[in-house]
Structures are given as structure tokens and as C-alpha cells.
Amino acid sequence: MDAATPVVELKQITKRFPGIVANDSISLKLHKGEILALLGENGAGKSTLMNIVFGLYQPEEGSIEVKGKPVVIDSPNKAIELGIGMVHQHFKLVQPFTVTENIILGMEPKKMGARIDYKTSVAKIKQLSDQYGLKVNPNAKIHDISVGMQQRVEILKTLYRGADILIFDEPTAVLTPQEIGELMVIMKRLVAEGKSIILITHKLKEIMQISDTVTIIRRGKVIDTLKTAETNPNELAEKMVGRSVTFKVDKQASVPKEIVLDVKNLVSKNKEGISVLSGLNLQVRAGEILGIAGVDGNGQSELIEAITGLRKVDSGIIEVRGKDTTNKNPRHVTESGVSHIPEDRHKHGWY
């Protein structure tokens, strides 16, 4: 393949749903070793377009070329065969399975007839994990690892299947700031190894940090394609929404009132008997936003679980508006006026 030939080229792609044109004659190019950001508001048509590239949807009009050759991508299996992988915003993982079982699902290596060769699979996954700095434990259960680590498993799934063109759909939506930074490092390492990436996002800061080129989509149409080094967040924002925008927020100083949440000497241990909360104290007042910062795994999730009734505590007191809610069930806590937007809204969004 000639160096100037795009690894993926979309030509006049159009996709319609009842009452709406999701993609309207969209054309774009992705080159080898490039990170192309696909920028647009929610509903602009970004994910629909990439679902076409991955074979989940078929366009009504237009064509796709992969490495200079016209192709028809009529299924995800065809996309994988062409070296295209997709890391979905909502992960496609089986929670009770191990990392290895999820990655090899559907293409399990066999030995001596029908037996699955797990040893070879684990070795290959570990080699890929080390090569790209993913630091994933092949034997860990999915339900025991963080959301950020689950995303890395999804990345490994694409690499295990031989993908050299990776699509990331809103990858930072569920990540902590630290995990976002780590993902940026991983993406840079991937392109350094010759991979090419399409990044779906509406976060301007991340685009400026990581991408080489940015294509802006608004209401299903391509507005512009720019070199990231030659643009700025203001220009991108205006093209994305179609009007002038300001990043300045006028914010008045808060005037906290009475205590609405009081956590006193909270202690909680995990299944191994190790303290995850050790004599923790905090107060939240009416009219106040309290931030809790820390490296992943230092008790933030356990604290929220304890406050919302999802985790039993060994000692200490939790009071909501002066009433003891310690070790009460989630319904009782909710009826006390406490709401919970979980880290993984699909796994924990319903009690």
C-alpha cells in the first residue's frame, strides 16, 4: 500500500432512519499512524458513522475503501477480517468471565480436539498487554476490575483479533482524570506501533491533546476537517455548535448552610478483611459541592457505596439531615433524600 493511500476512506456515506438523515453524504480519510478525532455534539451522527465502518449498520448511499480497496462491510466479522476493531462506549463484556475468557470468546484456540488452549491464550494476552502498556491481569474476573481496566480489556480484544484500525467511541465518558491520562498514553503507544485511530468525542481538551486531525460533524454533515495543530478550542466549538461560544463561567462564592450529610469515624473492610475506609470523617453542607479526589482504589467507591447503602460498614456513623442511615438499605437511603449516579450506570444504575 502506498504511504499516501488512506487506511480507511469514506466516500459520500448517507444513512437514514425514519424521519431523520443521520449521516448526509459524509466523506473522510484516515491515514496510517494517525489519530483522527470525530467531533460533534450528542446526536450529530458520529457513532452512527462509525457503526457503519464496523459493519453494525449499512449505508443507503456511498462507499468505503480500506487500504485503497473498495469493500462492503456487512457485519462486524467482516470489519474484523479487514483489521478494524471498535471499543464501544458501553462495553461488551461478560461480567462473570475472566479477562482471557472475554477476549477469546468466539475464537477460542483449541488443542487435542475440543479442549480450549487457555495457556496459549493467556500468554498471548499478557504479551499484548505488556507491548502496549495496558497492565491487564489475564486471570482477573471482569466484575472485580475497574471501569478503566474493563476498557483496556476491550482494547485488548481488538488487538487480539489483529486490528490495526481502532475506533474509540466516547472512550473517556466513564473514566477518571487519571484514567484519561493513562488512556492518552496508551493511544500514543498504539499509533507509535503503526496503528491508526478514529476517536469519537465532543471534548475539546482531549482533541487538542491527542489528535492529529479533526473532522467536525453537525446535524449529520461534515462541517470541516482541520489539522489539530492549526486550530484551537474556540474555533472547534464554534464549528461544532454553529455559533459563537464562551468558556468563561461567572461563578459566585458559595454560602454553605446547615450540615446535610455527616460521616463520622467510618470503618469498612473488604472481603479479605483489609480496611478500605479507616476512621473517615467528612461533612457536606446545603448549597455546597464537595469533591473527593484520589488515585483509583483508595476507597472513593467504597465510601459512596457505604453512604448509599450498597456496602455495610464495620463501625462509624452516617447521618443524613441528622437521621442515622448507617447500614440502612438503598431504598431507605434514597427515601432520606440521597441520590446516586454510579460510576458504571449500566451495571449499578438500578437497585
mmCIF file of C-alpha atoms in Angstrom:
data_model
loop_
_atom_site.group_PDB
_atom_site.id
_atom_site.type_symbol
_atom_site.label_atom_id
_atom_site.label_comp_id
_atom_site.label_asym_id
_atom_site.label_seq_id
_atom_site.Cartn_x
_atom_site.Cartn_y
_atom_site.Cartn_z
ATOM 1 C CA MET A 1 0.000 0.000 0.000
ATOM 2 C CA ASP A 2 1.294 3.441 -0.962
ATOM 3 C CA ALA A 3 2.112 5.679 2.040
ATOM 4 C CA ALA A 4 -0.283 8.341 0.743
ATOM 5 C CA THR A 5 -3.180 5.897 0.496
ATOM 6 C CA PRO A 6 -5.621 6.211 3.422
ATOM 7 C CA VAL A 7 -6.116 3.102 5.547
ATOM 8 C CA VAL A 8 -9.829 3.977 5.597
ATOM 9 C CA GLU A 9 -11.681 6.300 3.236
ATOM 10 C CA LEU A 10 -15.411 7.029 3.379
ATOM 11 C CA LYS A 11 -16.999 8.486 0.253
ATOM 12 C CA GLN A 12 -20.386 10.240 0.366
ATOM 13 C CA ILE A 13 -21.804 7.994 3.098
ATOM 14 C CA THR A 14 -25.515 8.528 3.743
ATOM 15 C CA LYS A 15 -27.564 6.753 6.411
ATOM 16 C CA ARG A 16 -31.248 7.389 7.049
ATOM 17 C CA PHE A 17 -33.564 6.367 9.856
ATOM 18 C CA PRO A 18 -37.310 7.056 9.891
ATOM 19 C CA GLY A 19 -37.740 10.815 9.914
ATOM 20 C CA ILE A 20 -34.026 11.668 10.081
ATOM 21 C CA VAL A 21 -30.870 11.677 7.984
ATOM 22 C CA ALA A 22 -28.208 10.586 10.481
ATOM 23 C CA ASN A 23 -25.307 10.836 8.006
ATOM 24 C CA ASP A 24 -25.623 13.104 4.963
ATOM 25 C CA SER A 25 -23.021 12.485 2.221
ATOM 26 C CA ILE A 26 -20.093 12.218 4.664
ATOM 27 C CA SER A 27 -16.562 11.796 3.348
ATOM 28 C CA LEU A 28 -13.395 11.434 5.423
ATOM 29 C CA LYS A 29 -9.940 9.840 5.352
ATOM 30 C CA LEU A 30 -7.801 8.136 7.996
ATOM 31 C CA HIS A 31 -4.084 7.641 7.339
ATOM 32 C CA LYS A 32 -1.673 5.111 8.829
ATOM 33 C CA GLY A 33 -0.309 6.148 12.228
ATOM 34 C CA GLU A 34 -2.855 8.970 12.572
ATOM 35 C CA ILE A 35 -5.336 9.810 15.312
ATOM 36 C CA LEU A 36 -8.403 11.330 13.670
ATOM 37 C CA ALA A 37 -10.877 12.945 16.061
ATOM 38 C CA LEU A 38 -14.526 12.896 15.043
ATOM 39 C CA LEU A 39 -16.028 15.917 16.809
ATOM 40 C CA GLY A 40 -19.696 16.717 17.227
ATOM 41 C CA GLU A 41 -22.475 17.263 19.727
ATOM 42 C CA ASN A 42 -24.584 14.375 21.005
ATOM 43 C CA GLY A 43 -26.806 13.257 18.141
ATOM 44 C CA ALA A 44 -24.575 14.718 15.421
ATOM 45 C CA GLY A 45 -24.164 11.297 13.762
ATOM 46 C CA LYS A 46 -20.651 10.350 14.905
ATOM 47 C CA SER A 47 -21.443 6.941 16.401
ATOM 48 C CA THR A 48 -23.790 6.062 13.552
ATOM 49 C CA LEU A 49 -20.993 6.708 11.056
ATOM 50 C CA MET A 50 -18.521 4.532 12.951
ATOM 51 C CA ASN A 51 -21.111 1.792 13.386
ATOM 52 C CA ILE A 52 -21.233 1.743 9.577
ATOM 53 C CA VAL A 53 -17.447 1.362 9.416
ATOM 54 C CA PHE A 54 -17.671 -1.517 11.912
ATOM 55 C CA GLY A 55 -20.466 -3.251 9.997
ATOM 56 C CA LEU A 56 -23.266 -2.750 12.529
ATOM 57 C CA TYR A 57 -25.185 -0.549 10.067
ATOM 58 C CA GLN A 58 -25.190 -0.445 6.276
ATOM 59 C CA PRO A 59 -25.339 2.874 4.402
ATOM 60 C CA GLU A 60 -28.044 3.697 1.869
ATOM 61 C CA GLU A 61 -25.530 5.543 -0.287
ATOM 62 C CA GLY A 62 -21.767 5.905 -0.590
ATOM 63 C CA SER A 63 -18.759 3.600 -0.479
ATOM 64 C CA ILE A 64 -15.894 2.552 1.787
ATOM 65 C CA GLU A 65 -12.300 1.797 0.895
ATOM 66 C CA VAL A 66 -9.867 0.029 3.217
ATOM 67 C CA LYS A 67 -6.186 0.347 2.289
ATOM 68 C CA GLY A 68 -7.151 1.509 -1.167
ATOM 69 C CA LYS A 69 -9.559 -1.323 -1.975
ATOM 70 C CA PRO A 70 -13.382 -0.963 -2.192
ATOM 71 C CA VAL A 71 -15.103 -3.082 0.444
ATOM 72 C CA VAL A 72 -18.597 -3.925 1.641
ATOM 73 C CA ILE A 73 -18.634 -4.170 5.439
ATOM 74 C CA ASP A 74 -21.871 -6.037 6.093
ATOM 75 C CA SER A 75 -21.041 -7.339 9.593
ATOM 76 C CA PRO A 76 -18.606 -6.854 12.478
ATOM 77 C CA ASN A 77 -16.936 -10.121 11.445
ATOM 78 C CA LYS A 78 -16.163 -8.590 8.050
ATOM 79 C CA ALA A 79 -14.770 -5.464 9.758
ATOM 80 C CA ILE A 80 -12.535 -7.612 11.989
ATOM 81 C CA GLU A 81 -11.382 -9.559 8.934
ATOM 82 C CA LEU A 82 -10.339 -6.203 7.396
ATOM 83 C CA GLY A 83 -8.368 -5.266 10.520
ATOM 84 C CA ILE A 84 -10.936 -2.892 12.018
ATOM 85 C CA GLY A 85 -11.741 -3.015 15.746
ATOM 86 C CA MET A 86 -14.141 -0.935 17.811
ATOM 87 C CA VAL A 87 -14.017 -0.048 21.508
ATOM 88 C CA HIS A 88 -17.642 0.730 22.283
ATOM 89 C CA GLN A 89 -18.777 3.377 24.756
ATOM 90 C CA HIS A 90 -20.815 0.700 26.534
ATOM 91 C CA PHE A 91 -18.544 -2.302 26.968
ATOM 92 C CA LYS A 92 -19.478 -5.705 25.520
ATOM 93 C CA LEU A 93 -18.072 -7.874 28.304
ATOM 94 C CA VAL A 94 -19.417 -10.886 30.206
ATOM 95 C CA GLN A 95 -19.085 -9.903 33.854
ATOM 96 C CA PRO A 96 -18.584 -13.368 35.487
ATOM 97 C CA PHE A 97 -15.936 -14.338 32.892
ATOM 98 C CA THR A 98 -12.215 -13.732 33.230
ATOM 99 C CA VAL A 99 -10.324 -11.249 31.082
ATOM 100 C CA THR A 100 -8.972 -14.113 28.958
ATOM 101 C CA GLU A 101 -12.389 -15.744 28.531
ATOM 102 C CA ASN A 102 -13.842 -12.448 27.303
ATOM 103 C CA ILE A 103 -11.023 -11.743 24.879
ATOM 104 C CA ILE A 104 -11.002 -15.173 23.209
ATOM 105 C CA LEU A 105 -14.812 -15.559 23.193
ATOM 106 C CA GLY A 106 -15.896 -16.768 19.767
ATOM 107 C CA MET A 107 -12.377 -17.629 18.585
ATOM 108 C CA GLU A 108 -11.078 -19.933 21.302
ATOM 109 C CA PRO A 109 -7.809 -21.698 20.374
ATOM 110 C CA LYS A 110 -8.146 -25.458 20.591
ATOM 111 C CA LYS A 111 -5.752 -28.278 21.375
ATOM 112 C CA MET A 112 -6.268 -32.029 21.288
ATOM 113 C CA GLY A 113 -9.694 -31.843 19.736
ATOM 114 C CA ALA A 114 -12.268 -29.743 21.565
ATOM 115 C CA ARG A 115 -10.154 -28.603 24.517
ATOM 116 C CA ILE A 116 -9.507 -24.863 24.754
ATOM 117 C CA ASP A 117 -5.855 -23.884 24.950
ATOM 118 C CA TYR A 118 -6.091 -21.304 27.757
ATOM 119 C CA LYS A 119 -2.360 -21.367 28.464
ATOM 120 C CA THR A 120 -1.505 -20.132 24.971
ATOM 121 C CA SER A 121 -4.273 -17.526 25.127
ATOM 122 C CA VAL A 122 -3.090 -16.152 28.471
ATOM 123 C CA ALA A 123 0.475 -15.923 27.174
ATOM 124 C CA LYS A 124 -0.595 -14.030 24.041
ATOM 125 C CA ILE A 125 -2.803 -11.643 26.029
ATOM 126 C CA LYS A 126 -0.006 -10.958 28.503
ATOM 127 C CA GLN A 127 2.401 -10.289 25.619
ATOM 128 C CA LEU A 128 -0.041 -7.799 24.019
ATOM 129 C CA SER A 129 -0.738 -6.178 27.384
ATOM 130 C CA ASP A 130 2.976 -5.669 28.016
ATOM 131 C CA GLN A 131 3.665 -4.488 24.463
ATOM 132 C CA TYR A 132 1.118 -1.671 24.659
ATOM 133 C CA GLY A 133 1.455 -0.862 28.361
ATOM 134 C CA LEU A 134 -2.083 -1.968 29.235
ATOM 135 C CA LYS A 135 -1.157 -3.732 32.507
ATOM 136 C CA VAL A 136 -4.136 -6.103 32.442
ATOM 137 C CA ASN A 137 -4.276 -9.287 34.530
ATOM 138 C CA PRO A 138 -5.461 -12.046 32.128
ATOM 139 C CA ASN A 139 -6.917 -14.103 35.001
ATOM 140 C CA ALA A 140 -8.953 -11.358 36.706
ATOM 141 C CA LYS A 141 -12.750 -11.540 36.681
ATOM 142 C CA ILE A 142 -14.423 -8.670 34.846
ATOM 143 C CA HIS A 143 -16.734 -7.846 37.774
ATOM 144 C CA ASP A 144 -13.677 -7.421 40.013
ATOM 145 C CA ILE A 145 -11.832 -4.813 37.923
ATOM 146 C CA SER A 146 -12.411 -1.072 37.486
ATOM 147 C CA VAL A 147 -14.275 0.524 34.587
ATOM 148 C CA GLY A 148 -10.991 1.890 33.256
ATOM 149 C CA MET A 149 -9.438 -1.577 33.307
ATOM 150 C CA GLN A 150 -12.514 -3.038 31.574
ATOM 151 C CA GLN A 151 -11.936 -0.559 28.773
ATOM 152 C CA ARG A 152 -8.388 -1.870 28.442
ATOM 153 C CA VAL A 153 -9.835 -5.367 28.078
ATOM 154 C CA GLU A 154 -11.935 -4.064 25.170
ATOM 155 C CA ILE A 155 -8.774 -2.623 23.592
ATOM 156 C CA LEU A 156 -7.037 -5.989 24.036
ATOM 157 C CA LYS A 157 -9.993 -7.726 22.354
ATOM 158 C CA THR A 158 -9.406 -5.679 19.204
ATOM 159 C CA LEU A 159 -5.632 -6.221 19.275
ATOM 160 C CA TYR A 160 -6.003 -9.964 19.891
ATOM 161 C CA ARG A 161 -8.110 -10.148 16.722
ATOM 162 C CA GLY A 162 -5.403 -8.397 14.730
ATOM 163 C CA ALA A 163 -6.897 -4.907 14.393
ATOM 164 C CA ASP A 164 -4.657 -2.147 13.068
ATOM 165 C CA ILE A 165 -7.506 0.358 12.683
ATOM 166 C CA LEU A 166 -9.154 1.147 16.039
ATOM 167 C CA ILE A 167 -12.353 3.107 16.633
ATOM 168 C CA PHE A 168 -12.845 4.574 20.117
ATOM 169 C CA ASP A 169 -16.440 5.649 20.820
ATOM 170 C CA GLU A 170 -16.503 8.340 23.556
ATOM 171 C CA PRO A 171 -13.761 6.447 25.444
ATOM 172 C CA THR A 172 -13.314 8.983 28.263
ATOM 173 C CA ALA A 173 -17.001 9.308 29.186
ATOM 174 C CA VAL A 174 -16.701 6.850 32.093
ATOM 175 C CA LEU A 175 -13.081 7.449 33.089
ATOM 176 C CA THR A 176 -11.490 9.363 35.954
ATOM 177 C CA PRO A 177 -8.983 12.144 35.086
ATOM 178 C CA GLN A 178 -6.110 9.799 35.944
ATOM 179 C CA GLU A 179 -7.540 7.050 33.722
ATOM 180 C CA ILE A 180 -7.997 9.567 30.889
ATOM 181 C CA GLY A 181 -4.319 10.458 31.107
ATOM 182 C CA GLU A 182 -3.361 6.783 31.044
ATOM 183 C CA LEU A 183 -5.615 6.179 28.014
ATOM 184 C CA MET A 184 -3.895 9.028 26.150
ATOM 185 C CA VAL A 185 -0.532 7.358 26.769
ATOM 186 C CA ILE A 186 -1.909 4.029 25.512
ATOM 187 C CA MET A 187 -3.306 5.627 22.340
ATOM 188 C CA LYS A 188 0.023 7.310 21.585
ATOM 189 C CA ARG A 189 1.756 3.979 22.051
ATOM 190 C CA LEU A 190 -0.684 2.300 19.678
ATOM 191 C CA VAL A 191 -0.019 4.787 16.849
ATOM 192 C CA ALA A 192 3.729 4.587 17.537
ATOM 193 C CA GLU A 193 3.400 0.851 16.794
ATOM 194 C CA GLY A 194 1.727 1.616 13.451
ATOM 195 C CA LYS A 195 -1.952 1.509 14.436
ATOM 196 C CA SER A 196 -4.453 4.117 13.210
ATOM 197 C CA ILE A 197 -7.209 5.508 15.433
ATOM 198 C CA ILE A 198 -10.565 7.219 14.992
ATOM 199 C CA LEU A 199 -11.599 8.947 18.223
ATOM 200 C CA ILE A 200 -15.275 9.866 18.647
ATOM 201 C CA THR A 201 -15.653 12.678 21.163
ATOM 202 C CA HIS A 202 -17.079 16.099 21.957
ATOM 203 C CA LYS A 203 -14.356 17.004 24.468
ATOM 204 C CA LEU A 204 -12.186 19.767 23.048
ATOM 205 C CA LYS A 205 -9.337 19.480 25.547
ATOM 206 C CA GLU A 206 -8.768 15.833 24.685
ATOM 207 C CA ILE A 207 -8.839 16.558 20.958
ATOM 208 C CA MET A 208 -6.149 19.207 21.329
ATOM 209 C CA GLN A 209 -4.031 16.835 23.447
ATOM 210 C CA ILE A 210 -4.143 13.645 21.415
ATOM 211 C CA SER A 211 -5.376 14.035 17.819
ATOM 212 C CA ASP A 212 -3.534 14.847 14.597
ATOM 213 C CA THR A 213 -6.606 15.751 12.548
ATOM 214 C CA VAL A 214 -10.171 16.646 13.485
ATOM 215 C CA THR A 215 -13.331 16.301 11.418
ATOM 216 C CA ILE A 216 -16.334 18.257 12.710
ATOM 217 C CA ILE A 217 -19.833 16.871 12.156
ATOM 218 C CA ARG A 218 -23.008 18.856 12.788
ATOM 219 C CA ARG A 219 -26.508 17.513 12.172
ATOM 220 C CA GLY A 220 -25.200 14.657 10.081
ATOM 221 C CA LYS A 221 -22.959 16.720 7.810
ATOM 222 C CA VAL A 222 -19.203 17.311 7.713
ATOM 223 C CA ILE A 223 -18.571 20.970 8.522
ATOM 224 C CA ASP A 224 -14.784 20.945 8.194
ATOM 225 C CA THR A 225 -11.606 18.892 8.544
ATOM 226 C CA LEU A 226 -8.625 20.604 10.187
ATOM 227 C CA LYS A 227 -5.115 19.843 11.330
ATOM 228 C CA THR A 228 -5.270 19.942 15.132
ATOM 229 C CA ALA A 229 -2.026 21.921 15.362
ATOM 230 C CA GLU A 230 -3.568 24.651 13.188
ATOM 231 C CA THR A 231 -6.786 25.174 15.153
ATOM 232 C CA ASN A 232 -7.917 25.984 18.719
ATOM 233 C CA PRO A 233 -10.783 25.097 21.090
ATOM 234 C CA ASN A 234 -12.748 28.268 20.269
ATOM 235 C CA GLU A 235 -12.757 27.575 16.539
ATOM 236 C CA LEU A 236 -13.688 23.918 17.072
ATOM 237 C CA ALA A 237 -16.520 24.807 19.460
ATOM 238 C CA GLU A 238 -17.997 27.340 17.040
ATOM 239 C CA LYS A 239 -17.894 24.870 14.158
ATOM 240 C CA MET A 240 -19.373 22.131 16.353
ATOM 241 C CA VAL A 241 -22.424 24.118 17.532
ATOM 242 C CA GLY A 242 -22.741 26.658 14.702
ATOM 243 C CA ARG A 243 -22.493 29.798 16.816
ATOM 244 C CA SER A 244 -20.091 31.764 18.991
ATOM 245 C CA VAL A 245 -19.348 30.227 22.386
ATOM 246 C CA THR A 246 -17.656 31.364 25.569
ATOM 247 C CA PHE A 247 -15.664 29.232 28.009
ATOM 248 C CA LYS A 248 -15.955 31.724 30.839
ATOM 249 C CA VAL A 249 -18.384 30.890 33.637
ATOM 250 C CA ASP A 250 -19.418 33.573 36.106
ATOM 251 C CA LYS A 251 -19.497 31.807 39.454
ATOM 252 C CA GLN A 252 -20.374 33.409 42.758
ATOM 253 C CA ALA A 253 -18.814 32.296 46.031
ATOM 254 C CA SER A 254 -20.880 29.626 47.756
ATOM 255 C CA VAL A 255 -22.561 30.264 51.088
ATOM 256 C CA PRO A 256 -22.824 26.820 52.749
ATOM 257 C CA LYS A 257 -25.677 26.356 55.185
ATOM 258 C CA GLU A 258 -26.617 23.550 57.561
ATOM 259 C CA ILE A 259 -24.953 20.107 57.542
ATOM 260 C CA VAL A 260 -26.949 17.671 55.384
ATOM 261 C CA LEU A 261 -24.506 14.735 55.402
ATOM 262 C CA ASP A 262 -22.268 13.875 58.347
ATOM 263 C CA VAL A 263 -19.884 10.904 58.198
ATOM 264 C CA LYS A 264 -18.128 10.099 61.481
ATOM 265 C CA ASN A 265 -15.205 7.708 62.035
ATOM 266 C CA LEU A 266 -16.315 5.385 59.226
ATOM 267 C CA VAL A 267 -14.583 1.991 59.057
ATOM 268 C CA SER A 268 -15.255 -0.668 56.427
ATOM 269 C CA LYS A 269 -13.309 -3.773 55.421
ATOM 270 C CA ASN A 270 -13.280 -5.729 52.178
ATOM 271 C CA LYS A 271 -13.772 -9.480 51.750
ATOM 272 C CA GLU A 272 -10.135 -10.101 52.698
ATOM 273 C CA GLY A 273 -10.560 -8.223 55.975
ATOM 274 C CA ILE A 274 -8.448 -5.264 54.813
ATOM 275 C CA SER A 275 -9.674 -1.799 55.765
ATOM 276 C CA VAL A 276 -10.823 0.203 52.742
ATOM 277 C CA LEU A 277 -12.207 3.005 54.938
ATOM 278 C CA SER A 278 -10.237 3.773 58.095
ATOM 279 C CA GLY A 279 -11.836 6.232 60.518
ATOM 280 C CA LEU A 280 -13.033 8.520 57.718
ATOM 281 C CA ASN A 281 -14.786 11.793 58.566
ATOM 282 C CA LEU A 282 -16.485 14.323 56.297
ATOM 283 C CA GLN A 283 -19.370 16.771 56.230
ATOM 284 C CA VAL A 284 -21.434 18.161 53.365
ATOM 285 C CA ARG A 285 -23.468 21.320 53.834
ATOM 286 C CA ALA A 286 -26.535 22.547 51.972
ATOM 287 C CA GLY A 287 -25.545 24.634 48.940
ATOM 288 C CA GLU A 288 -22.067 23.088 48.774
ATOM 289 C CA ILE A 289 -20.259 20.879 46.252
ATOM 290 C CA LEU A 290 -17.718 18.611 47.938
ATOM 291 C CA GLY A 291 -15.074 16.997 45.722
ATOM 292 C CA ILE A 292 -13.450 13.697 46.666
ATOM 293 C CA ALA A 293 -10.076 13.167 44.974
ATOM 294 C CA GLY A 294 -7.716 10.234 44.991
ATOM 295 C CA VAL A 295 -5.997 7.594 42.898
ATOM 296 C CA ASP A 296 -8.331 4.763 41.843
ATOM 297 C CA GLY A 297 -8.606 2.084 44.530
ATOM 298 C CA ASN A 298 -8.145 4.312 47.561
ATOM 299 C CA GLY A 299 -11.665 3.997 48.952
ATOM 300 C CA GLN A 300 -13.684 6.538 46.950
ATOM 301 C CA SER A 301 -16.077 3.922 45.544
ATOM 302 C CA GLU A 302 -16.385 2.179 48.914
ATOM 303 C CA LEU A 303 -17.258 5.478 50.599
ATOM 304 C CA ILE A 304 -20.061 6.178 48.130
ATOM 305 C CA GLU A 305 -21.319 2.599 48.477
ATOM 306 C CA ALA A 306 -21.418 2.975 52.266
ATOM 307 C CA ILE A 307 -23.271 6.295 52.109
ATOM 308 C CA THR A 308 -25.854 4.944 49.650
ATOM 309 C CA GLY A 309 -26.453 1.645 51.462
ATOM 310 C CA LEU A 310 -24.685 -0.600 48.976
ATOM 311 C CA ARG A 311 -21.922 -1.545 51.445
ATOM 312 C CA LYS A 312 -22.074 -2.472 55.108
ATOM 313 C CA VAL A 313 -19.705 -0.620 57.431
ATOM 314 C CA ASP A 314 -17.950 -2.147 60.434
ATOM 315 C CA SER A 315 -18.158 0.935 62.615
ATOM 316 C CA GLY A 316 -18.874 4.642 62.471
ATOM 317 C CA ILE A 317 -21.979 6.722 61.813
ATOM 318 C CA ILE A 318 -23.612 8.154 58.669
ATOM 319 C CA GLU A 319 -26.255 10.828 59.239
ATOM 320 C CA VAL A 320 -28.468 12.441 56.596
ATOM 321 C CA ARG A 321 -30.098 15.623 57.866
ATOM 322 C CA GLY A 322 -29.495 14.456 61.423
ATOM 323 C CA LYS A 323 -31.014 10.988 60.942
ATOM 324 C CA ASP A 324 -28.884 7.844 61.246
ATOM 325 C CA THR A 325 -28.727 5.957 57.918
ATOM 326 C CA THR A 326 -25.774 3.728 58.823
ATOM 327 C CA ASN A 327 -26.135 0.284 57.204
ATOM 328 C CA LYS A 328 -29.645 1.082 56.016
ATOM 329 C CA ASN A 329 -30.738 -0.410 52.694
ATOM 330 C CA PRO A 330 -30.600 1.639 49.449
ATOM 331 C CA ARG A 331 -34.351 2.275 49.430
ATOM 332 C CA HIS A 332 -34.217 3.779 52.922
ATOM 333 C CA VAL A 333 -31.239 5.952 51.941
ATOM 334 C CA THR A 334 -32.991 7.109 48.758
ATOM 335 C CA GLU A 335 -36.139 7.979 50.702
ATOM 336 C CA SER A 336 -33.915 10.017 53.039
ATOM 337 C CA GLY A 337 -33.091 12.262 50.069
ATOM 338 C CA VAL A 338 -29.814 10.778 48.822
ATOM 339 C CA SER A 339 -29.440 10.035 45.093
ATOM 340 C CA HIS A 340 -26.644 8.055 43.478
ATOM 341 C CA ILE A 341 -25.261 8.367 39.939
ATOM 342 C CA PRO A 342 -22.864 5.387 39.823
ATOM 343 C CA GLU A 343 -19.507 5.084 38.071
ATOM 344 C CA ASP A 344 -20.897 2.283 35.888
ATOM 345 C CA ARG A 345 -24.505 3.271 35.270
ATOM 346 C CA HIS A 346 -25.256 0.106 33.286
ATOM 347 C CA LYS A 347 -24.030 -2.251 35.995
ATOM 348 C CA HIS A 348 -25.275 -0.333 39.042
ATOM 349 C CA GLY A 349 -27.899 2.029 37.631
ATOM 350 C CA TRP A 350 -30.801 0.093 39.172
ATOM 351 C CA TYR A 351 -31.090 -1.096 42.738
#
